[in-house]
Amino acid sequence: AFLLNRSSDLLVIAPAMDLDMYAHPSTQQNLKTLQSYGNHVIEPGTGFLASKLEGKGRMEEPENIVACLEQFFSQQESLRGKKVLITAGPTYEKIDPVRFIGNYSSGKMGFALANECANRGAQVELVCGTVSSSMQVNYPNIHRINVESAQEMFEACKELFPSMDSAILCAAVADFAPEKVAEQKIKRTGDEMVIRLKPNPDIAASLGQMKKQGQTLVGFALETNDEESNAQAKLKKKNFDFIVLNSLKDEGAGFRTDTNKITIITADNKKDYPLKSKEEVAKDIIDELERL
Ligand code: C5P
């Protein structure tokens, strides 16, 4: 019961149990609930378990728990005084009063990045599209701005970016929006219908042009083919300092999943990471941001 208490004390949990119990959706959901209260989870190790089965659930080695705690405390202040803008989630482009063009982005990666930056002491401006009501931020140093369309996201980002140290553009922004929004619900006529689309502003490219010395701009590329060359092209075109590539070809990566598998690409380097929870992926991305 005390674990569920919303206390201001630091609570770090290193769970250990049999593999099926750990993998069970209720356990996973409970761990998420604990994290949503600002508690921290050190994931269990993989290997032989007390039941003689083998899998994920082994208590993390005490040395590693201590190392995690040391790293946690050393990082806690590492972004103190820094301001980070993060975009997250999908944009919705209105067709008529009841319909929109959207996409499957859940906002989970962007929220994990916001939590990680806040955890390291940064002041975070989180500009997010329409996400599930279960997506909550729990740090007082995250200021959340809800927007719906790409145009609204663009306006918010343009205003905020000049006073930021960094921006991480994680949102899945629609490239096009209906040219006209119908005032009334469009009725079925039996005929085919055509919706004419106009291009949306490219938020990333605009911020890339506005970028001043000392500011860092990070983008994402979700690709289905020619992943690396597409990501390299975006890195240059949008003036990113690095780009996080995830491919829909990789199982467990991309939209709606709790995990992601990324490659971080800079102008002269490339690093592949294994499949991890989005919280762990956020740590790798923010480590790279700090290195820059
Ligand atoms: O060109 P593409 O949409 O694949 O680029 C992806 C990157 O650009 C992401 O970081 C995304 O958040 C950003 N983006 C944006 N505004 C757009 C389109 C994409 O900020 N209109």
PDB file of C-alpha atoms and ligand atoms in Angstrom:
ATOM      1  CA  ALA A   1       0.000   0.000   0.000  1.00  0.00           C
ATOM      2  CA  PHE A   2       2.799   2.423   0.751  1.00  0.00           C
ATOM      3  CA  LEU A   3       4.057   2.007  -2.816  1.00  0.00           C
ATOM      4  CA  LEU A   4       0.827   3.474  -4.106  1.00  0.00           C
ATOM      5  CA  ASN A   5       1.101   6.420  -1.795  1.00  0.00           C
ATOM      6  CA  ARG A   6       1.840   9.646  -3.712  1.00  0.00           C
ATOM      7  CA  SER A   7       4.766  10.699  -1.610  1.00  0.00           C
ATOM      8  CA  SER A   8       7.461  13.224  -2.432  1.00  0.00           C
ATOM      9  CA  ASP A   9      10.171  10.728  -1.343  1.00  0.00           C
ATOM     10  CA  LEU A  10      12.285   9.039  -3.959  1.00  0.00           C
ATOM     11  CA  LEU A  11      11.169   5.448  -4.467  1.00  0.00           C
ATOM     12  CA  VAL A  12      13.145   3.067  -6.668  1.00  0.00           C
ATOM     13  CA  ILE A  13      11.708  -0.400  -7.266  1.00  0.00           C
ATOM     14  CA  ALA A  14      13.773  -3.380  -8.441  1.00  0.00           C
ATOM     15  CA  PRO A  15      11.109  -6.057  -9.037  1.00  0.00           C
ATOM     16  CA  ALA A  16      11.969  -9.766  -9.134  1.00  0.00           C
ATOM     17  CA  MET A  17       9.538 -12.576  -9.930  1.00  0.00           C
ATOM     18  CA  ASP A  18       8.917 -15.515 -12.209  1.00  0.00           C
ATOM     19  CA  LEU A  19       8.907 -14.719 -15.933  1.00  0.00           C
ATOM     20  CA  ASP A  20       5.173 -15.272 -16.569  1.00  0.00           C
ATOM     21  CA  MET A  21       4.232 -13.111 -13.615  1.00  0.00           C
ATOM     22  CA  TYR A  22       6.555 -10.334 -14.772  1.00  0.00           C
ATOM     23  CA  ALA A  23       5.240 -10.495 -18.343  1.00  0.00           C
ATOM     24  CA  HIS A  24       1.606 -10.540 -17.174  1.00  0.00           C
ATOM     25  CA  PRO A  25      -0.318  -7.439 -18.308  1.00  0.00           C
ATOM     26  CA  SER A  26      -1.489  -6.682 -14.730  1.00  0.00           C
ATOM     27  CA  THR A  27       2.097  -6.592 -13.463  1.00  0.00           C
ATOM     28  CA  GLN A  28       3.150  -4.400 -16.384  1.00  0.00           C
ATOM     29  CA  GLN A  29       0.181  -2.096 -15.830  1.00  0.00           C
ATOM     30  CA  ASN A  30       0.922  -1.866 -12.092  1.00  0.00           C
ATOM     31  CA  LEU A  31       4.554  -0.979 -12.775  1.00  0.00           C
ATOM     32  CA  LYS A  32       3.378   1.758 -15.144  1.00  0.00           C
ATOM     33  CA  THR A  33       1.020   3.087 -12.470  1.00  0.00           C
ATOM     34  CA  LEU A  34       3.914   3.238 -10.007  1.00  0.00           C
ATOM     35  CA  GLN A  35       6.052   5.074 -12.578  1.00  0.00           C
ATOM     36  CA  SER A  36       3.227   7.495 -13.300  1.00  0.00           C
ATOM     37  CA  TYR A  37       3.450   8.562  -9.635  1.00  0.00           C
ATOM     38  CA  GLY A  38       7.094   9.554 -10.225  1.00  0.00           C
ATOM     39  CA  ASN A  39       8.595   6.309  -8.828  1.00  0.00           C
ATOM     40  CA  HIS A  40      11.467   4.614 -10.663  1.00  0.00           C
ATOM     41  CA  VAL A  41      11.748   1.019 -11.794  1.00  0.00           C
ATOM     42  CA  ILE A  42      15.006  -0.850 -12.335  1.00  0.00           C
ATOM     43  CA  GLU A  43      14.039  -3.599 -14.757  1.00  0.00           C
ATOM     44  CA  PRO A  44      14.798  -7.198 -13.702  1.00  0.00           C
ATOM     45  CA  GLY A  45      17.570  -9.151 -15.382  1.00  0.00           C
ATOM     46  CA  THR A  46      17.175 -12.113 -17.743  1.00  0.00           C
ATOM     47  CA  GLY A  47      18.508 -15.579 -16.831  1.00  0.00           C
ATOM     48  CA  PHE A  48      17.897 -18.515 -14.486  1.00  0.00           C
ATOM     49  CA  LEU A  49      15.028 -17.991 -12.048  1.00  0.00           C
ATOM     50  CA  ALA A  50      14.250 -19.588  -8.678  1.00  0.00           C
ATOM     51  CA  SER A  51      11.593 -21.713 -10.425  1.00  0.00           C
ATOM     52  CA  LYS A  52      14.380 -23.211 -12.610  1.00  0.00           C
ATOM     53  CA  LEU A  53      12.817 -21.567 -15.625  1.00  0.00           C
ATOM     54  CA  GLU A  54      14.800 -19.111 -17.668  1.00  0.00           C
ATOM     55  CA  GLY A  55      13.641 -15.624 -18.670  1.00  0.00           C
ATOM     56  CA  LYS A  56      13.138 -12.039 -17.579  1.00  0.00           C
ATOM     57  CA  GLY A  57      12.422 -11.688 -13.859  1.00  0.00           C
ATOM     58  CA  ARG A  58      15.768 -12.187 -12.105  1.00  0.00           C
ATOM     59  CA  MET A  59      16.459  -9.592  -9.467  1.00  0.00           C
ATOM     60  CA  GLU A  60      18.984  -7.182 -10.948  1.00  0.00           C
ATOM     61  CA  GLU A  61      22.472  -7.769  -9.520  1.00  0.00           C
ATOM     62  CA  PRO A  62      22.977  -5.618  -6.381  1.00  0.00           C
ATOM     63  CA  GLU A  63      26.082  -4.008  -7.968  1.00  0.00           C
ATOM     64  CA  ASN A  64      23.934  -2.950 -10.944  1.00  0.00           C
ATOM     65  CA  ILE A  65      21.206  -1.606  -8.657  1.00  0.00           C
ATOM     66  CA  VAL A  66      23.813   0.528  -6.892  1.00  0.00           C
ATOM     67  CA  ALA A  67      25.239   1.610 -10.286  1.00  0.00           C
ATOM     68  CA  CYS A  68      21.720   2.610 -11.435  1.00  0.00           C
ATOM     69  CA  LEU A  69      21.209   4.645  -8.255  1.00  0.00           C
ATOM     70  CA  GLU A  70      24.576   6.360  -8.665  1.00  0.00           C
ATOM     71  CA  GLN A  71      23.771   7.170 -12.276  1.00  0.00           C
ATOM     72  CA  PHE A  72      20.314   8.388 -11.249  1.00  0.00           C
ATOM     73  CA  PHE A  73      21.691  10.806  -8.679  1.00  0.00           C
ATOM     74  CA  SER A  74      24.463  12.056 -10.960  1.00  0.00           C
ATOM     75  CA  GLN A  75      21.968  12.673 -13.772  1.00  0.00           C
ATOM     76  CA  GLN A  76      19.310  14.257 -11.633  1.00  0.00           C
ATOM     77  CA  GLU A  77      20.896  17.655 -11.899  1.00  0.00           C
ATOM     78  CA  SER A  78      22.505  17.259 -15.297  1.00  0.00           C
ATOM     79  CA  LEU A  79      19.885  19.341 -17.168  1.00  0.00           C
ATOM     80  CA  ARG A  80      19.122  21.791 -14.360  1.00  0.00           C
ATOM     81  CA  GLY A  81      18.595  25.286 -15.794  1.00  0.00           C
ATOM     82  CA  LYS A  82      18.056  23.967 -19.351  1.00  0.00           C
ATOM     83  CA  LYS A  83      14.858  24.483 -21.297  1.00  0.00           C
ATOM     84  CA  VAL A  84      13.685  21.759 -23.664  1.00  0.00           C
ATOM     85  CA  LEU A  85      10.801  21.900 -26.127  1.00  0.00           C
ATOM     86  CA  ILE A  86       9.280  18.515 -27.000  1.00  0.00           C
ATOM     87  CA  THR A  87       6.534  17.809 -29.533  1.00  0.00           C
ATOM     88  CA  ALA A  88       4.544  14.605 -29.096  1.00  0.00           C
ATOM     89  CA  GLY A  89       1.590  12.677 -30.466  1.00  0.00           C
ATOM     90  CA  PRO A  90      -0.355  13.009 -33.707  1.00  0.00           C
ATOM     91  CA  THR A  91      -1.912  16.049 -35.321  1.00  0.00           C
ATOM     92  CA  TYR A  92      -5.569  16.016 -36.322  1.00  0.00           C
ATOM     93  CA  GLU A  93      -6.547  17.870 -39.480  1.00  0.00           C
ATOM     94  CA  LYS A  94     -10.259  18.704 -39.572  1.00  0.00           C
ATOM     95  CA  ILE A  95     -12.394  17.623 -42.531  1.00  0.00           C
ATOM     96  CA  ASP A  96     -15.762  18.665 -41.087  1.00  0.00           C
ATOM     97  CA  PRO A  97     -17.143  19.102 -37.526  1.00  0.00           C
ATOM     98  CA  VAL A  98     -16.976  15.343 -36.841  1.00  0.00           C
ATOM     99  CA  ARG A  99     -14.110  14.004 -38.981  1.00  0.00           C
ATOM    100  CA  PHE A 100     -10.393  14.476 -39.236  1.00  0.00           C
ATOM    101  CA  ILE A 101      -7.242  13.106 -40.884  1.00  0.00           C
ATOM    102  CA  GLY A 102      -4.934  11.721 -38.200  1.00  0.00           C
ATOM    103  CA  ASN A 103      -2.389   9.000 -37.599  1.00  0.00           C
ATOM    104  CA  TYR A 104      -1.613   6.200 -35.130  1.00  0.00           C
ATOM    105  CA  SER A 105       0.931   8.074 -32.976  1.00  0.00           C
ATOM    106  CA  SER A 106       0.233   7.474 -29.256  1.00  0.00           C
ATOM    107  CA  GLY A 107       2.551  10.171 -27.865  1.00  0.00           C
ATOM    108  CA  LYS A 108       4.310   7.571 -25.669  1.00  0.00           C
ATOM    109  CA  MET A 109       7.833   8.288 -26.965  1.00  0.00           C
ATOM    110  CA  GLY A 110       7.409  12.059 -26.571  1.00  0.00           C
ATOM    111  CA  PHE A 111       6.021  11.696 -23.035  1.00  0.00           C
ATOM    112  CA  ALA A 112       8.902   9.380 -22.087  1.00  0.00           C
ATOM    113  CA  LEU A 113      11.350  12.018 -23.387  1.00  0.00           C
ATOM    114  CA  ALA A 114       9.567  14.777 -21.450  1.00  0.00           C
ATOM    115  CA  ASN A 115       9.687  12.717 -18.234  1.00  0.00           C
ATOM    116  CA  GLU A 116      13.369  11.902 -18.735  1.00  0.00           C
ATOM    117  CA  CYS A 117      14.328  15.561 -19.304  1.00  0.00           C
ATOM    118  CA  ALA A 118      12.240  16.644 -16.303  1.00  0.00           C
ATOM    119  CA  ASN A 119      13.829  13.907 -14.223  1.00  0.00           C
ATOM    120  CA  ARG A 120      17.248  15.383 -15.027  1.00  0.00           C
ATOM    121  CA  GLY A 121      16.105  18.813 -13.891  1.00  0.00           C
ATOM    122  CA  ALA A 122      15.164  20.508 -17.198  1.00  0.00           C
ATOM    123  CA  GLN A 123      12.187  22.816 -17.641  1.00  0.00           C
ATOM    124  CA  VAL A 124      10.112  21.097 -20.343  1.00  0.00           C
ATOM    125  CA  GLU A 125       7.563  22.615 -22.715  1.00  0.00           C
ATOM    126  CA  LEU A 126       5.561  19.646 -24.008  1.00  0.00           C
ATOM    127  CA  VAL A 127       3.467  20.565 -27.054  1.00  0.00           C
ATOM    128  CA  CYS A 128       1.220  17.624 -27.693  1.00  0.00           C
ATOM    129  CA  GLY A 129      -1.480  16.616 -30.121  1.00  0.00           C
ATOM    130  CA  THR A 130      -4.589  14.663 -29.140  1.00  0.00           C
ATOM    131  CA  VAL A 131      -3.491  11.676 -27.037  1.00  0.00           C
ATOM    132  CA  SER A 132      -5.361   9.270 -24.775  1.00  0.00           C
ATOM    133  CA  SER A 133      -6.527  10.722 -21.443  1.00  0.00           C
ATOM    134  CA  SER A 134      -4.356   8.099 -19.713  1.00  0.00           C
ATOM    135  CA  MET A 135      -1.274   9.976 -20.949  1.00  0.00           C
ATOM    136  CA  GLN A 136      -0.375  12.196 -18.007  1.00  0.00           C
ATOM    137  CA  VAL A 137       2.705  14.143 -17.020  1.00  0.00           C
ATOM    138  CA  ASN A 138       3.658  14.018 -13.383  1.00  0.00           C
ATOM    139  CA  TYR A 139       6.576  16.377 -12.998  1.00  0.00           C
ATOM    140  CA  PRO A 140       5.893  19.958 -11.955  1.00  0.00           C
ATOM    141  CA  ASN A 141       8.658  21.102 -14.341  1.00  0.00           C
ATOM    142  CA  ILE A 142       6.728  19.872 -17.405  1.00  0.00           C
ATOM    143  CA  HIS A 143       4.409  22.500 -18.875  1.00  0.00           C
ATOM    144  CA  ARG A 144       1.945  20.832 -21.220  1.00  0.00           C
ATOM    145  CA  ILE A 145       0.356  22.694 -24.142  1.00  0.00           C
ATOM    146  CA  ASN A 146      -2.403  20.799 -25.931  1.00  0.00           C
ATOM    147  CA  VAL A 147      -2.868  21.454 -29.633  1.00  0.00           C
ATOM    148  CA  GLU A 148      -4.862  19.753 -32.350  1.00  0.00           C
ATOM    149  CA  SER A 149      -3.631  20.659 -35.836  1.00  0.00           C
ATOM    150  CA  ALA A 150      -0.148  21.004 -37.359  1.00  0.00           C
ATOM    151  CA  GLN A 151      -0.786  24.733 -37.750  1.00  0.00           C
ATOM    152  CA  GLU A 152      -1.512  25.068 -33.994  1.00  0.00           C
ATOM    153  CA  MET A 153       1.585  23.009 -33.152  1.00  0.00           C
ATOM    154  CA  PHE A 154       3.637  25.211 -35.483  1.00  0.00           C
ATOM    155  CA  GLU A 155       2.392  28.449 -33.825  1.00  0.00           C
ATOM    156  CA  ALA A 156       3.195  27.136 -30.329  1.00  0.00           C
ATOM    157  CA  CYS A 157       6.677  25.895 -31.333  1.00  0.00           C
ATOM    158  CA  LYS A 158       7.613  29.066 -33.234  1.00  0.00           C
ATOM    159  CA  GLU A 159       6.867  31.152 -30.170  1.00  0.00           C
ATOM    160  CA  LEU A 160       8.670  28.884 -27.701  1.00  0.00           C
ATOM    161  CA  PHE A 161      11.785  27.864 -29.639  1.00  0.00           C
ATOM    162  CA  PRO A 162      13.809  31.139 -29.401  1.00  0.00           C
ATOM    163  CA  SER A 163      13.972  30.823 -25.589  1.00  0.00           C
ATOM    164  CA  MET A 164      14.839  27.077 -25.588  1.00  0.00           C
ATOM    165  CA  ASP A 165      18.207  25.345 -25.311  1.00  0.00           C
ATOM    166  CA  SER A 166      16.954  22.315 -27.250  1.00  0.00           C
ATOM    167  CA  ALA A 167      13.965  20.985 -29.106  1.00  0.00           C
ATOM    168  CA  ILE A 168      13.103  17.330 -29.707  1.00  0.00           C
ATOM    169  CA  LEU A 169      10.509  16.933 -32.435  1.00  0.00           C
ATOM    170  CA  CYS A 170       8.850  13.646 -31.788  1.00  0.00           C
ATOM    171  CA  ALA A 171       5.320  14.445 -32.997  1.00  0.00           C
ATOM    172  CA  ALA A 172       3.871  12.727 -36.040  1.00  0.00           C
ATOM    173  CA  VAL A 173       2.812  15.850 -37.876  1.00  0.00           C
ATOM    174  CA  ALA A 174       0.407  15.536 -40.799  1.00  0.00           C
ATOM    175  CA  ASP A 175       2.056  16.741 -43.986  1.00  0.00           C
ATOM    176  CA  PHE A 176      -1.269  17.852 -45.482  1.00  0.00           C
ATOM    177  CA  ALA A 177      -4.557  19.312 -44.247  1.00  0.00           C
ATOM    178  CA  PRO A 178      -7.904  19.687 -46.031  1.00  0.00           C
ATOM    179  CA  GLU A 179      -7.923  22.911 -48.028  1.00  0.00           C
ATOM    180  CA  LYS A 180     -11.415  23.749 -46.745  1.00  0.00           C
ATOM    181  CA  VAL A 181     -13.081  22.572 -43.539  1.00  0.00           C
ATOM    182  CA  ALA A 182     -16.773  21.890 -44.222  1.00  0.00           C
ATOM    183  CA  GLU A 183     -18.976  23.881 -41.842  1.00  0.00           C
ATOM    184  CA  GLN A 184     -21.566  21.110 -41.621  1.00  0.00           C
ATOM    185  CA  LYS A 185     -21.137  17.353 -41.499  1.00  0.00           C
ATOM    186  CA  ILE A 186     -20.544  16.103 -45.046  1.00  0.00           C
ATOM    187  CA  LYS A 187     -23.497  13.935 -46.138  1.00  0.00           C
ATOM    188  CA  ARG A 188     -23.373  10.710 -48.110  1.00  0.00           C
ATOM    189  CA  THR A 189     -24.516  11.283 -51.703  1.00  0.00           C
ATOM    190  CA  GLY A 190     -23.698   7.911 -53.225  1.00  0.00           C
ATOM    191  CA  ASP A 191     -21.098   9.580 -55.465  1.00  0.00           C
ATOM    192  CA  GLU A 192     -17.375   9.472 -54.893  1.00  0.00           C
ATOM    193  CA  MET A 193     -15.935  12.458 -53.068  1.00  0.00           C
ATOM    194  CA  VAL A 194     -12.588  14.215 -53.270  1.00  0.00           C
ATOM    195  CA  ILE A 195     -10.909  16.122 -50.438  1.00  0.00           C
ATOM    196  CA  ARG A 196      -8.333  18.587 -51.717  1.00  0.00           C
ATOM    197  CA  LEU A 197      -5.326  18.868 -49.416  1.00  0.00           C
ATOM    198  CA  LYS A 198      -2.883  21.739 -48.902  1.00  0.00           C
ATOM    199  CA  PRO A 199       0.636  21.285 -47.462  1.00  0.00           C
ATOM    200  CA  ASN A 200       1.132  21.922 -43.749  1.00  0.00           C
ATOM    201  CA  PRO A 201       4.062  23.924 -42.419  1.00  0.00           C
ATOM    202  CA  ASP A 202       7.159  21.793 -41.770  1.00  0.00           C
ATOM    203  CA  ILE A 203       7.747  22.652 -38.101  1.00  0.00           C
ATOM    204  CA  ALA A 204      11.111  20.897 -38.019  1.00  0.00           C
ATOM    205  CA  ALA A 205      12.460  22.675 -41.104  1.00  0.00           C
ATOM    206  CA  SER A 206      11.261  26.068 -39.798  1.00  0.00           C
ATOM    207  CA  LEU A 207      12.895  25.565 -36.401  1.00  0.00           C
ATOM    208  CA  GLY A 208      16.007  24.339 -38.252  1.00  0.00           C
ATOM    209  CA  GLN A 209      16.135  27.699 -40.044  1.00  0.00           C
ATOM    210  CA  MET A 210      15.527  29.636 -36.814  1.00  0.00           C
ATOM    211  CA  LYS A 211      18.198  27.681 -34.914  1.00  0.00           C
ATOM    212  CA  LYS A 212      20.870  29.843 -33.274  1.00  0.00           C
ATOM    213  CA  GLN A 213      24.332  28.850 -32.107  1.00  0.00           C
ATOM    214  CA  GLY A 214      24.121  26.883 -28.864  1.00  0.00           C
ATOM    215  CA  GLN A 215      20.660  25.479 -29.629  1.00  0.00           C
ATOM    216  CA  THR A 216      20.259  21.769 -30.350  1.00  0.00           C
ATOM    217  CA  LEU A 217      17.557  20.379 -32.612  1.00  0.00           C
ATOM    218  CA  VAL A 218      16.649  16.696 -32.628  1.00  0.00           C
ATOM    219  CA  GLY A 219      14.263  15.039 -35.064  1.00  0.00           C
ATOM    220  CA  PHE A 220      12.709  11.658 -35.639  1.00  0.00           C
ATOM    221  CA  ALA A 221      12.357   9.643 -38.803  1.00  0.00           C
ATOM    222  CA  LEU A 222       9.836   6.835 -38.934  1.00  0.00           C
ATOM    223  CA  GLU A 223      10.578   5.035 -42.159  1.00  0.00           C
ATOM    224  CA  THR A 224       9.278   2.011 -44.031  1.00  0.00           C
ATOM    225  CA  ASN A 225      12.012   1.790 -46.708  1.00  0.00           C
ATOM    226  CA  ASP A 226      15.516   3.133 -47.526  1.00  0.00           C
ATOM    227  CA  GLU A 227      15.592   4.007 -43.824  1.00  0.00           C
ATOM    228  CA  GLU A 228      19.128   5.292 -43.432  1.00  0.00           C
ATOM    229  CA  SER A 229      19.375   7.335 -46.596  1.00  0.00           C
ATOM    230  CA  ASN A 230      15.970   8.929 -45.897  1.00  0.00           C
ATOM    231  CA  ALA A 231      17.058   9.771 -42.327  1.00  0.00           C
ATOM    232  CA  GLN A 232      20.381  11.227 -43.541  1.00  0.00           C
ATOM    233  CA  ALA A 233      18.524  13.417 -46.039  1.00  0.00           C
ATOM    234  CA  LYS A 234      16.163  14.700 -43.297  1.00  0.00           C
ATOM    235  CA  LEU A 235      19.071  15.391 -40.940  1.00  0.00           C
ATOM    236  CA  LYS A 236      20.521  17.816 -43.517  1.00  0.00           C
ATOM    237  CA  LYS A 237      17.299  19.245 -44.904  1.00  0.00           C
ATOM    238  CA  LYS A 238      15.877  20.115 -41.483  1.00  0.00           C
ATOM    239  CA  ASN A 239      19.210  21.182 -39.939  1.00  0.00           C
ATOM    240  CA  PHE A 240      18.943  18.625 -37.083  1.00  0.00           C
ATOM    241  CA  ASP A 241      21.938  17.974 -34.837  1.00  0.00           C
ATOM    242  CA  PHE A 242      20.923  14.344 -34.759  1.00  0.00           C
ATOM    243  CA  ILE A 243      18.031  12.251 -35.950  1.00  0.00           C
ATOM    244  CA  VAL A 244      16.440   9.237 -34.279  1.00  0.00           C
ATOM    245  CA  LEU A 245      15.527   6.624 -36.839  1.00  0.00           C
ATOM    246  CA  ASN A 246      12.926   3.937 -36.165  1.00  0.00           C
ATOM    247  CA  SER A 247      11.709   1.564 -38.815  1.00  0.00           C
ATOM    248  CA  LEU A 248       8.257   0.069 -39.111  1.00  0.00           C
ATOM    249  CA  LYS A 249      10.041  -3.041 -40.423  1.00  0.00           C
ATOM    250  CA  ASP A 250      11.346  -3.704 -36.880  1.00  0.00           C
ATOM    251  CA  GLU A 251       8.848  -5.532 -34.702  1.00  0.00           C
ATOM    252  CA  GLY A 252       8.101  -3.585 -31.507  1.00  0.00           C
ATOM    253  CA  ALA A 253       9.225  -0.254 -33.002  1.00  0.00           C
ATOM    254  CA  GLY A 254       7.256   2.839 -33.963  1.00  0.00           C
ATOM    255  CA  PHE A 255       3.633   3.781 -33.294  1.00  0.00           C
ATOM    256  CA  ARG A 256       1.436   2.533 -30.443  1.00  0.00           C
ATOM    257  CA  THR A 257       4.009   0.088 -29.002  1.00  0.00           C
ATOM    258  CA  ASP A 258       5.550   0.378 -25.512  1.00  0.00           C
ATOM    259  CA  THR A 259       8.961  -0.429 -26.976  1.00  0.00           C
ATOM    260  CA  ASN A 260      11.181   1.067 -29.639  1.00  0.00           C
ATOM    261  CA  LYS A 261      14.323   0.155 -31.566  1.00  0.00           C
ATOM    262  CA  ILE A 262      16.310   3.125 -32.721  1.00  0.00           C
ATOM    263  CA  THR A 263      19.397   4.210 -34.602  1.00  0.00           C
ATOM    264  CA  ILE A 264      20.867   7.607 -33.719  1.00  0.00           C
ATOM    265  CA  ILE A 265      22.400   9.324 -36.743  1.00  0.00           C
ATOM    266  CA  THR A 266      24.610  12.415 -36.577  1.00  0.00           C
ATOM    267  CA  ALA A 267      26.409  14.070 -39.517  1.00  0.00           C
ATOM    268  CA  ASP A 268      29.430  11.807 -39.084  1.00  0.00           C
ATOM    269  CA  ASN A 269      28.308   8.909 -36.913  1.00  0.00           C
ATOM    270  CA  LYS A 270      25.650   6.217 -36.526  1.00  0.00           C
ATOM    271  CA  LYS A 271      24.757   4.046 -33.537  1.00  0.00           C
ATOM    272  CA  ASP A 272      22.262   1.165 -33.409  1.00  0.00           C
ATOM    273  CA  TYR A 273      20.465   0.374 -30.142  1.00  0.00           C
ATOM    274  CA  PRO A 274      18.627  -2.843 -29.209  1.00  0.00           C
ATOM    275  CA  LEU A 275      14.849  -3.074 -28.661  1.00  0.00           C
ATOM    276  CA  LYS A 276      14.041  -1.380 -25.311  1.00  0.00           C
ATOM    277  CA  SER A 277      11.102   0.133 -23.441  1.00  0.00           C
ATOM    278  CA  LYS A 278      10.349   3.702 -24.576  1.00  0.00           C
ATOM    279  CA  GLU A 279      11.481   4.915 -21.125  1.00  0.00           C
ATOM    280  CA  GLU A 280      14.912   3.304 -21.651  1.00  0.00           C
ATOM    281  CA  VAL A 281      15.084   4.597 -25.237  1.00  0.00           C
ATOM    282  CA  ALA A 282      14.387   8.107 -23.897  1.00  0.00           C
ATOM    283  CA  LYS A 283      17.461   7.767 -21.628  1.00  0.00           C
ATOM    284  CA  ASP A 284      19.679   6.880 -24.620  1.00  0.00           C
ATOM    285  CA  ILE A 285      18.354   9.858 -26.601  1.00  0.00           C
ATOM    286  CA  ILE A 286      18.834  12.317 -23.731  1.00  0.00           C
ATOM    287  CA  ASP A 287      22.330  10.923 -23.063  1.00  0.00           C
ATOM    288  CA  GLU A 288      23.158  11.752 -26.697  1.00  0.00           C
ATOM    289  CA  LEU A 289      21.618  15.231 -26.308  1.00  0.00           C
ATOM    290  CA  GLU A 290      23.779  15.832 -23.217  1.00  0.00           C
ATOM    291  CA  ARG A 291      26.875  14.635 -25.062  1.00  0.00           C
ATOM    292  CA  LEU A 292      26.245  17.243 -27.747  1.00  0.00           C
TER     293      LEU A 292
HETATM  294  O1  C5P B   1       9.645  14.592 -43.110  1.00  0.00           O
HETATM  295  P1  C5P B   1       9.191  13.769 -41.953  1.00  0.00           P
HETATM  296  O2  C5P B   1       7.775  14.042 -41.551  1.00  0.00           O
HETATM  297  O3  C5P B   1       9.440  12.302 -42.066  1.00  0.00           O
HETATM  298  O4  C5P B   1      10.176  14.263 -40.782  1.00  0.00           O
HETATM  299  C1  C5P B   1      10.068  13.771 -39.514  1.00  0.00           C
HETATM  300  C2  C5P B   1      10.551  14.794 -38.514  1.00  0.00           C
HETATM  301  O5  C5P B   1      10.068  16.087 -38.822  1.00  0.00           O
HETATM  302  C3  C5P B   1      10.015  14.494 -37.133  1.00  0.00           C
HETATM  303  O6  C5P B   1      10.964  14.957 -36.208  1.00  0.00           O
HETATM  304  C4  C5P B   1       8.717  15.303 -37.086  1.00  0.00           C
HETATM  305  O7  C5P B   1       8.334  15.608 -35.777  1.00  0.00           O
HETATM  306  C5  C5P B   1       9.113  16.525 -37.868  1.00  0.00           C
HETATM  307  N1  C5P B   1       8.020  17.176 -38.633  1.00  0.00           N
HETATM  308  C6  C5P B   1       7.587  18.434 -38.275  1.00  0.00           C
HETATM  309  N2  C5P B   1       6.623  19.073 -39.014  1.00  0.00           N
HETATM  310  C7  C5P B   1       6.081  18.482 -40.093  1.00  0.00           C
HETATM  311  C8  C5P B   1       6.506  17.185 -40.462  1.00  0.00           C
HETATM  312  C9  C5P B   1       7.474  16.567 -39.698  1.00  0.00           C
HETATM  313  O8  C5P B   1       8.080  18.972 -37.286  1.00  0.00           O
HETATM  314  N3  C5P B   1       5.141  19.110 -40.781  1.00  0.00           N
END
